[in-house]
PDB file of C-alpha atoms in Angstrom:
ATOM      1  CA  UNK A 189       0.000   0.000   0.000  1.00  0.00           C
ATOM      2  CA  UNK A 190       1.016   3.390  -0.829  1.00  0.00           C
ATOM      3  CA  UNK A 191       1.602   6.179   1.674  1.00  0.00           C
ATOM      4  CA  UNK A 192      -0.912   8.735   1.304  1.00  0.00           C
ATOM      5  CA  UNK A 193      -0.924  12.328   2.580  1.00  0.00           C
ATOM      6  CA  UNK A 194      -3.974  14.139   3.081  1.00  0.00           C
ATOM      7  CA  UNK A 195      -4.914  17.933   4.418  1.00  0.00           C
ATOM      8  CA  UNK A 196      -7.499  20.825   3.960  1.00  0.00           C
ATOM      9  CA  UNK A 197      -6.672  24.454   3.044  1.00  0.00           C
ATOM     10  CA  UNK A 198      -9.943  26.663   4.798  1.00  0.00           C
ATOM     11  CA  UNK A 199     -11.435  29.199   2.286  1.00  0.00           C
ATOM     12  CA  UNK A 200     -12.304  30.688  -0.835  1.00  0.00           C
ATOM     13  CA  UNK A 201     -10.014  28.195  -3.222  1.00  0.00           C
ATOM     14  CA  UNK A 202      -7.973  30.498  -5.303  1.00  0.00           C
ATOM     15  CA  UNK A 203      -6.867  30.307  -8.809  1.00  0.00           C
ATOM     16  CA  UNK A 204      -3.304  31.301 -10.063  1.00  0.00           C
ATOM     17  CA  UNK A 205      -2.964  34.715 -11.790  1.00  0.00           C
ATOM     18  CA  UNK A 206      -0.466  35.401 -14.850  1.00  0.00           C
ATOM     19  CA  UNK A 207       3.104  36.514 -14.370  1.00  0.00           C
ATOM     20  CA  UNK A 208       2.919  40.369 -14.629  1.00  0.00           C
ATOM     21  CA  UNK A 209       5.233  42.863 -15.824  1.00  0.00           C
ATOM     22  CA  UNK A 210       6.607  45.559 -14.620  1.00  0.00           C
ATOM     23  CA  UNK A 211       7.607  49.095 -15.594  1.00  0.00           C
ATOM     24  CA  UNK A 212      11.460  48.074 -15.356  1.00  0.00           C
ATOM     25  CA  UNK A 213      11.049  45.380 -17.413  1.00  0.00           C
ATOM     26  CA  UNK A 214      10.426  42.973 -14.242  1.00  0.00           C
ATOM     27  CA  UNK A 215       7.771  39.674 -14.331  1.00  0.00           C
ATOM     28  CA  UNK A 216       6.409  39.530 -10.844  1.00  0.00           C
ATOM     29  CA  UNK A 217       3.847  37.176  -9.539  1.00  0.00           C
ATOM     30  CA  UNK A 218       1.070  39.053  -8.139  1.00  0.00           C
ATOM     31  CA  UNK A 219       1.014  39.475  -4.423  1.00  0.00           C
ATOM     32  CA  UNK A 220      -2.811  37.445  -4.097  1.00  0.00           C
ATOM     33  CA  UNK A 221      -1.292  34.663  -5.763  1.00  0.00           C
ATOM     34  CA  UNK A 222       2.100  34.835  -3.968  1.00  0.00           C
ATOM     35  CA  UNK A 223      -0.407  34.813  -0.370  1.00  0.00           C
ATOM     36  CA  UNK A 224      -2.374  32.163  -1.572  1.00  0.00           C
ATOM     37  CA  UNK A 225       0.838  29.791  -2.682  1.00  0.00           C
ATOM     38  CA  UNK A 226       2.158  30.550   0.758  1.00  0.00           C
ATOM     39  CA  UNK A 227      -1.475  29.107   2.361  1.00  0.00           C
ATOM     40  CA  UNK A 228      -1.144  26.076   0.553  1.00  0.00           C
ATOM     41  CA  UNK A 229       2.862  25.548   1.735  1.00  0.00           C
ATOM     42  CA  UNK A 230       1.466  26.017   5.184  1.00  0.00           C
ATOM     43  CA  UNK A 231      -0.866  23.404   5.097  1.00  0.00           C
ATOM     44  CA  UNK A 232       1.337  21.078   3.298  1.00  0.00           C
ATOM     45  CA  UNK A 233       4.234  21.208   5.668  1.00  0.00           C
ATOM     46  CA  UNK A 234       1.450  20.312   8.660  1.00  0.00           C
ATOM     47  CA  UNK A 235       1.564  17.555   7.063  1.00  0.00           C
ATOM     48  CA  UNK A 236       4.588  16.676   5.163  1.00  0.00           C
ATOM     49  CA  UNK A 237       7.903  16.498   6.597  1.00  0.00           C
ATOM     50  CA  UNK A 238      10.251  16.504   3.646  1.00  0.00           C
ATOM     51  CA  UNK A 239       9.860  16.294   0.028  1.00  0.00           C
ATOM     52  CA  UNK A 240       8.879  12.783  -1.822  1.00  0.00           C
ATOM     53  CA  UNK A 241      11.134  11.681  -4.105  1.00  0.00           C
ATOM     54  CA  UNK A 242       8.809   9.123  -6.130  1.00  0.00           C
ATOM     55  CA  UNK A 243       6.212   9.278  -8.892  1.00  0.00           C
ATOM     56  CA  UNK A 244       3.227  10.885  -7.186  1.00  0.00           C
ATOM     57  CA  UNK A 245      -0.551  10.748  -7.677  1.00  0.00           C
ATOM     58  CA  UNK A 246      -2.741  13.914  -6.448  1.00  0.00           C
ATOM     59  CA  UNK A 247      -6.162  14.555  -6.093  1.00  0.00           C
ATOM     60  CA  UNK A 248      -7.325  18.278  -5.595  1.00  0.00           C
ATOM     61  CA  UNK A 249     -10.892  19.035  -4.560  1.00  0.00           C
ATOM     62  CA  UNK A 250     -12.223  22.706  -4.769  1.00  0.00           C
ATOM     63  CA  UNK A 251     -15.271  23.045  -2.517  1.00  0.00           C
ATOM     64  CA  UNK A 252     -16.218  26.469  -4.150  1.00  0.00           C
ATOM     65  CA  UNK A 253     -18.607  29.100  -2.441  1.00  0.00           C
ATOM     66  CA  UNK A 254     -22.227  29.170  -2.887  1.00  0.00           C
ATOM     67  CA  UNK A 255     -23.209  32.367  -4.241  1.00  0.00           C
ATOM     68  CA  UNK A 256     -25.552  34.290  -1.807  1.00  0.00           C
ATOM     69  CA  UNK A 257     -27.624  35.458  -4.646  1.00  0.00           C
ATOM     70  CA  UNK A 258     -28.440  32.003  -5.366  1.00  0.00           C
ATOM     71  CA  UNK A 259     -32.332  30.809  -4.242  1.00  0.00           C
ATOM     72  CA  UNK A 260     -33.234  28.254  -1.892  1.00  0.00           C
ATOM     73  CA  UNK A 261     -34.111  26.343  -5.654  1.00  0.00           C
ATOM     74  CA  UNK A 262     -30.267  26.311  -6.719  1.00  0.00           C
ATOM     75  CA  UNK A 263     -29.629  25.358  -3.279  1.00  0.00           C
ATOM     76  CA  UNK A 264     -31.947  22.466  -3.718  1.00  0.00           C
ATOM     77  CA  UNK A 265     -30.027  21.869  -7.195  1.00  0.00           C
ATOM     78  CA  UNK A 266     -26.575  21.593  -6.124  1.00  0.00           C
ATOM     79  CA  UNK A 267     -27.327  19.575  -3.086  1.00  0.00           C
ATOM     80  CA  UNK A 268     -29.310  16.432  -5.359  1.00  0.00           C
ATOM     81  CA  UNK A 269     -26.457  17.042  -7.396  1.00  0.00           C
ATOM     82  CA  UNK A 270     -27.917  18.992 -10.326  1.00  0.00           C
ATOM     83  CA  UNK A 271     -26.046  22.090 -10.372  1.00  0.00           C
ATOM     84  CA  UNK A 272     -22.435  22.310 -11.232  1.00  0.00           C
ATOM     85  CA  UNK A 273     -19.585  24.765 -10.845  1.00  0.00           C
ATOM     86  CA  UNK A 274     -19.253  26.004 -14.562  1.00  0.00           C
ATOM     87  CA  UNK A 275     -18.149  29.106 -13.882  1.00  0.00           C
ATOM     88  CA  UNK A 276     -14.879  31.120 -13.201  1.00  0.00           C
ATOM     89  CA  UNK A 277     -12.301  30.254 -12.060  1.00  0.00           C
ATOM     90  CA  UNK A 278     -10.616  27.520 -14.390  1.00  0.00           C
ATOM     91  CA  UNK A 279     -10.082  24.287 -13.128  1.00  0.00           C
ATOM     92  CA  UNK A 280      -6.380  24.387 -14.276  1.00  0.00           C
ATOM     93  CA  UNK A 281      -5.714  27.547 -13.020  1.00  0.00           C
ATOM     94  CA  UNK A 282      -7.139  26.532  -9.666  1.00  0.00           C
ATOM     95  CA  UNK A 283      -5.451  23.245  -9.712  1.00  0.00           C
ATOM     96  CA  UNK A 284      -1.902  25.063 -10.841  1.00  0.00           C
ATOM     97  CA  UNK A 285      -1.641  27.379  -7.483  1.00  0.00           C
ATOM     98  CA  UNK A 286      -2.092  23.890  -5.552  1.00  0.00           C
ATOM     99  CA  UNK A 287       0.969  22.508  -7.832  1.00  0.00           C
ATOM    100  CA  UNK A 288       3.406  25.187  -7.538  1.00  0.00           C
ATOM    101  CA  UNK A 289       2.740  25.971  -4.015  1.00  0.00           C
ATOM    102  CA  UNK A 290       3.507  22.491  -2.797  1.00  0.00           C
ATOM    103  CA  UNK A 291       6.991  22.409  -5.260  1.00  0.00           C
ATOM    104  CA  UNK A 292       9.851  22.110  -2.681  1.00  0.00           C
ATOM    105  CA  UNK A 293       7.211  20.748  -0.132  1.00  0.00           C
ATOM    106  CA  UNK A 294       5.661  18.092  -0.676  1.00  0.00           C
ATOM    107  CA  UNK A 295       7.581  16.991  -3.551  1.00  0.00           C
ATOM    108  CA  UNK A 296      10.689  17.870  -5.103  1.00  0.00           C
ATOM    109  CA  UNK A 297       9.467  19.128  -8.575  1.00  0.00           C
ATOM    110  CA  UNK A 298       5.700  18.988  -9.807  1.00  0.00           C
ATOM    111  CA  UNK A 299       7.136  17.011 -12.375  1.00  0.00           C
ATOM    112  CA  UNK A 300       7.092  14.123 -10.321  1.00  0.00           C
ATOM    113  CA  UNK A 301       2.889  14.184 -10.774  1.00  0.00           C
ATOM    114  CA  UNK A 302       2.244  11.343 -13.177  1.00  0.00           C
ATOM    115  CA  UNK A 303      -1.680  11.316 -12.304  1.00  0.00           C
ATOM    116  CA  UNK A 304      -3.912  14.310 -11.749  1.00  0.00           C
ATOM    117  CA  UNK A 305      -6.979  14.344 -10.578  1.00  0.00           C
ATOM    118  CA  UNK A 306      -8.949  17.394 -10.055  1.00  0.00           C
ATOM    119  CA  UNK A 307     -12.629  18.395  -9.186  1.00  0.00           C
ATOM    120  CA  UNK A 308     -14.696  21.916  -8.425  1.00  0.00           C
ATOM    121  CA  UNK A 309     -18.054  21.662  -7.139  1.00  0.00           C
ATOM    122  CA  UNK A 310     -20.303  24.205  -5.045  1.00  0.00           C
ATOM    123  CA  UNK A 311     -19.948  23.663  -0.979  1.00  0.00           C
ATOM    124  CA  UNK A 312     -21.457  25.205   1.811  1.00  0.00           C
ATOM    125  CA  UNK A 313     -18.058  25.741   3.572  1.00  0.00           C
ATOM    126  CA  UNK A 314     -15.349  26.712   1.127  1.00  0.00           C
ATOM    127  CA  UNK A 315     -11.837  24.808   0.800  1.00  0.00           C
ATOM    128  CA  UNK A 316      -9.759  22.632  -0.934  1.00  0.00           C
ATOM    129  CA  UNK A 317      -8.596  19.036   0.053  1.00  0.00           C
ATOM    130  CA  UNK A 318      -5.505  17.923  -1.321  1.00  0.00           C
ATOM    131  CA  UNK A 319      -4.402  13.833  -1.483  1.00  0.00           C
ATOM    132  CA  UNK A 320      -0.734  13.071  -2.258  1.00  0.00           C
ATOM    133  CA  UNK A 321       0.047   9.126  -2.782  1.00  0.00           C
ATOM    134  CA  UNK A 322       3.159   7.395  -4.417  1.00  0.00           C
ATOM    135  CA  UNK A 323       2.264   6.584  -7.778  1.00  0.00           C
ATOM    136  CA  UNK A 324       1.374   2.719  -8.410  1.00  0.00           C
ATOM    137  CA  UNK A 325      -1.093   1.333 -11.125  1.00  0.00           C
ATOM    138  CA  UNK A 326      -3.580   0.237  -8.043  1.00  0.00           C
ATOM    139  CA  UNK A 327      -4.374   3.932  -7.437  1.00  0.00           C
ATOM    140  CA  UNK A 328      -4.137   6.007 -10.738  1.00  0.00           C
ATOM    141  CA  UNK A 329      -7.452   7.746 -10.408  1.00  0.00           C
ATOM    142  CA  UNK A 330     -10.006   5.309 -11.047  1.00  0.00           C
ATOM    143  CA  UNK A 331     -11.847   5.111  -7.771  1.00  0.00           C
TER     144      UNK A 331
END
């Protein structure tokens, strides 16, 4: 059995912004994104003592906020499962934060992620939940 690693980063999950430039010339990453890469770190070293060195598997859930415009109908709809989270932000964008946040962390290079698993969906208390394993065919995603 592989080890698995599992923890929760509280909140709004955030997605990662573009490199920006600026007037000397400099690309900066923009200070939200820097903040929220730093949340995720956090979190990872609670759990995590020192990089893996192995192929890795990951699953990233994105428990997004309910919107408070939405009526006690849509409520109804996302809780039988009828609604969806098709809206901003990306799922790749969200799920790219997670992956460069944990580099140095949890693993030594995001390169070491053979198997990627990622999901957004509407919840009533916003976070992510992140699940590390070493790599092996018995757990490549199709639970």
């Amino acid at each position: 059995m592989a080890n698995t690693f599992e923890f929760k980063i509280p909140g709004k999950p955030i997605a990662k912004s573009r490199p920006r430039l600026g007037r000397n010339g400099h690309v900066y990453t923009p200070k939200p994104t820097r903040i929220a890469e730093a949340l995720v770190k956090f979190y990872g070293l609670t759990i995590i003592k020192r990089p893996l060195e192995e192929p890795l598997s990951m699953r990233i859930r994105f428990g997004m906020p309910i919107p408070k415009s939405y009526s006690k109908k849509q409520r109804k709809m996302i809780i039988d499962g009828q609604l969806h989270h098709c809206k901003t932000p990306d799922i790749d964008n969200l799920a790219k934060l997670v992956l460069d946040g944990l580099n140095g962390v949890a693993y030594v290079d995001d390169k070491q992620i053979i198997s990627l698993t990622a999901e957004k969906f509407y919840a009533e208390i916003p976070g992510t939940t992140v699940q590390i394993s070493e790599w092996s065919p018995d757990n490549d995603g199709d639970d």
